[in-house]
Tab-separated table of C-alpha atoms in Angstrom:
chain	number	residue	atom	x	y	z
R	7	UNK	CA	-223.829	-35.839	-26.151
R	8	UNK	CA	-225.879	-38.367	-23.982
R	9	UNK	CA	-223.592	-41.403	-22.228
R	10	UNK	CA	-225.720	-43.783	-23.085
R	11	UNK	CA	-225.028	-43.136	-26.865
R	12	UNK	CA	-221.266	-42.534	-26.575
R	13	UNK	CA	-221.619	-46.123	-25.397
R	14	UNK	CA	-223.926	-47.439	-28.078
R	15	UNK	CA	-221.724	-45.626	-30.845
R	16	UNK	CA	-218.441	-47.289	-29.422
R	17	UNK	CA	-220.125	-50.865	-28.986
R	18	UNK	CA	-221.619	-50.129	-32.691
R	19	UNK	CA	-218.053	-49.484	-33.974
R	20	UNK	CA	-216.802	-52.599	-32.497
R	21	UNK	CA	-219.631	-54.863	-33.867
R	22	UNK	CA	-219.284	-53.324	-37.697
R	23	UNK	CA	-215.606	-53.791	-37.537
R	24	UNK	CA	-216.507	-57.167	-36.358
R	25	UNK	CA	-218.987	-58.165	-38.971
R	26	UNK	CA	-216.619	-56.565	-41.772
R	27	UNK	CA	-214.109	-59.416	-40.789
R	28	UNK	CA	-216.423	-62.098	-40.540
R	29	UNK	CA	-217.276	-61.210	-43.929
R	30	UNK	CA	-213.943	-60.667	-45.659
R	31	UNK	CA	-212.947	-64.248	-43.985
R	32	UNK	CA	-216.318	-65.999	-45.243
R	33	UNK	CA	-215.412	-64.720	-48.788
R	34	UNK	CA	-211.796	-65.474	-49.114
R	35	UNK	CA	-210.687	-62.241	-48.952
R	36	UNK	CA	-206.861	-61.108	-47.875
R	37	UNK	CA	-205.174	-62.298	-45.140
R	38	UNK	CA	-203.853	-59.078	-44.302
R	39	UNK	CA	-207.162	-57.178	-44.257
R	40	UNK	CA	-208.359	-59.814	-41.833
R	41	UNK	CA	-205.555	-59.146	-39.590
R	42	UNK	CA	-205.732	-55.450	-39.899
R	43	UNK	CA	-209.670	-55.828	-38.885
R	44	UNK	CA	-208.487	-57.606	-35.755
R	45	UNK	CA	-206.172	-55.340	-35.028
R	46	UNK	CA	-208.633	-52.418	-35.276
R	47	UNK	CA	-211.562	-54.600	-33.134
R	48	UNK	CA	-208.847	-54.748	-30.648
R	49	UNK	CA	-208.672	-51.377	-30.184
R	50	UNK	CA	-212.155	-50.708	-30.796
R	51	UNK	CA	-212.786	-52.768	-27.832
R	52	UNK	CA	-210.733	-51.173	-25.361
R	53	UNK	CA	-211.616	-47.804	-26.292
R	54	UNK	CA	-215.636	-49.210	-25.824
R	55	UNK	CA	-214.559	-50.670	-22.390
R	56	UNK	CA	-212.457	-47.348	-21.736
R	57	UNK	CA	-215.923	-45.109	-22.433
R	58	UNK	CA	-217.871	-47.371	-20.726
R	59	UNK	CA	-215.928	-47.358	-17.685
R	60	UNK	CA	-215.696	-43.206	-17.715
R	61	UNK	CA	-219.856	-43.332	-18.139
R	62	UNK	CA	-219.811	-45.851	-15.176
R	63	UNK	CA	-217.530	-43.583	-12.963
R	64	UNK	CA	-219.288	-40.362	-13.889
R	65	UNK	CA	-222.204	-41.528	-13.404
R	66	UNK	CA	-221.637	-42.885	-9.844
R	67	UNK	CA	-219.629	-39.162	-8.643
């Protein structure tokens, strides 16, 4: 698998997950799905910044 689509999947994941909770919030929707959506951004994110990181270092050895 290419790096530079590991890192567009993982920055892909974290921008659904993002626009899932701005939707849920702009509808009403449950308070605990929001939160859960957070939550999973969260880690979406530092996995993203984790791969990116690894494509930066392997890159550079």
């Amino acid at each position: 698998m290419s790096s530079n689509l590991l890192v567009f999947v993982a920055c892909a994941a974290v921008a659904v997950v993002l626009l899932f909770g701005l939707a849920n919030m702009m509808r009403g929707g449950s308070a605990s799905v929001s939160q859960r959506l957070m939550r999973l951004r969260v880690l979406l994110q530092f996995v993203a910044i984790v791969v990116i990181m690894g494509v930066v270092w392997w890159r550079s050895a």
